[in-house]
Amino acid sequence: MNAEAIHQTLKKRFPDGVGELHTETIDPWIEVQPEHIADVCRFCKEDEALGFDFLSNLTGVDAHNDLLVVYHLYAYGKRHSAVLKVRVPKGKPVTKTVTTVWRTANWFERECYDLLGVRFEGHPDLRRLLLPDDWEGHPLRKEYMFPTEYGGIDNTRDYGF
């Protein structure tokens, strides 16, 4: 099944939750509304024609005014893939968890929360994964300023250039 067919299937089932198909990139992607992502993903997994049994990656991207959560899906039995993206505003970066669809989403969502600050409603254990609990900010945001010290340790670097 190609990207256009996957998009048509999703758009028919979720007319208000699924947006445009973007084909101008190497990996075509489908925009999904944040409040619909869990239902769309469940359908992607359970629908016999789609059969997306594997969430191969979930990551986030700082798109200046918004954050994008990117879902890479794969169907081993069907040998097709899809990319879904959810756009959330930086001021309120919230979407639904997909941990009830794919267990692998647990750590992916925690990493996205830790590094970009995206909150996944319904996540069973949303806490930092890579950084200490008292770390301030989210390092993969474009406006993030790396601290010059943390816990009394100097973070500045002299590369000798």
XYZ file of N, CA and C in Angstrom, residues 1 4 17 20 30 50-51 59 69 85 90-92 95 98 115-116 119 123-124 129 132 135 143 155-157 159:
84
model
N 0.863 -1.180 0.000
C 0.000 0.000 0.000
C 0.903 1.235 0.000
N -0.445 7.387 -0.696
C -1.743 7.938 -1.084
C -2.885 7.046 -0.611
N -9.778 14.302 11.843
C -8.544 14.068 12.574
C -7.305 13.937 11.715
N -3.535 16.783 5.669
C -2.969 16.607 4.334
C -1.904 15.514 4.277
N 1.816 12.166 6.765
C 0.421 12.534 6.956
C 0.293 13.302 8.259
N -4.196 -2.153 6.771
C -3.014 -1.373 7.163
C -2.015 -2.238 7.926
N -2.439 -2.830 9.018
C -1.621 -3.776 9.773
C -0.296 -3.255 10.290
N 9.804 10.506 17.441
C 10.744 11.549 17.807
C 10.061 12.910 17.699
N 5.708 16.016 16.493
C 5.971 14.668 16.972
C 5.830 13.778 15.750
N 2.652 12.782 11.469
C 3.190 13.899 12.245
C 2.057 14.637 12.938
N 4.316 25.362 20.787
C 5.351 25.370 21.819
C 4.808 25.805 23.177
N 3.841 26.699 23.173
C 3.278 27.191 24.419
C 2.476 26.150 25.176
N 1.916 25.170 24.468
C 1.149 24.094 25.095
C 1.371 22.810 24.286
N -0.126 16.200 23.437
C -0.814 15.269 22.558
C -1.142 14.017 23.360
N 0.525 7.050 22.821
C 0.210 5.848 22.038
C 0.798 4.602 22.708
N 13.597 15.913 26.088
C 14.429 16.771 25.252
C 13.684 17.916 24.576
N 12.347 17.779 24.407
C 11.578 18.835 23.746
C 10.429 19.384 24.584
N 4.265 16.927 26.234
C 3.544 16.134 27.243
C 2.601 15.176 26.535
N 0.139 8.990 29.449
C 1.373 8.185 29.546
C 1.486 7.626 30.956
N 1.834 6.350 31.111
C 1.861 5.739 32.439
C 2.997 6.195 33.352
N 14.060 10.993 30.978
C 14.703 9.725 30.663
C 16.223 9.859 30.628
N 18.870 14.674 34.394
C 18.466 14.624 35.801
C 17.107 15.291 36.023
N 16.915 19.111 36.010
C 17.408 19.842 34.839
C 16.351 20.832 34.384
N 15.472 27.567 21.055
C 15.774 28.702 21.924
C 16.538 28.299 23.192
N 30.360 23.653 32.767
C 29.955 23.049 31.486
C 30.573 23.732 30.275
N 31.392 24.753 30.475
C 31.981 25.433 29.329
C 33.102 24.571 28.758
N 33.329 24.729 27.485
C 34.344 23.924 26.804
C 35.359 24.830 26.143
N 37.901 24.353 23.275
C 38.314 23.401 22.242
C 39.679 23.761 21.655
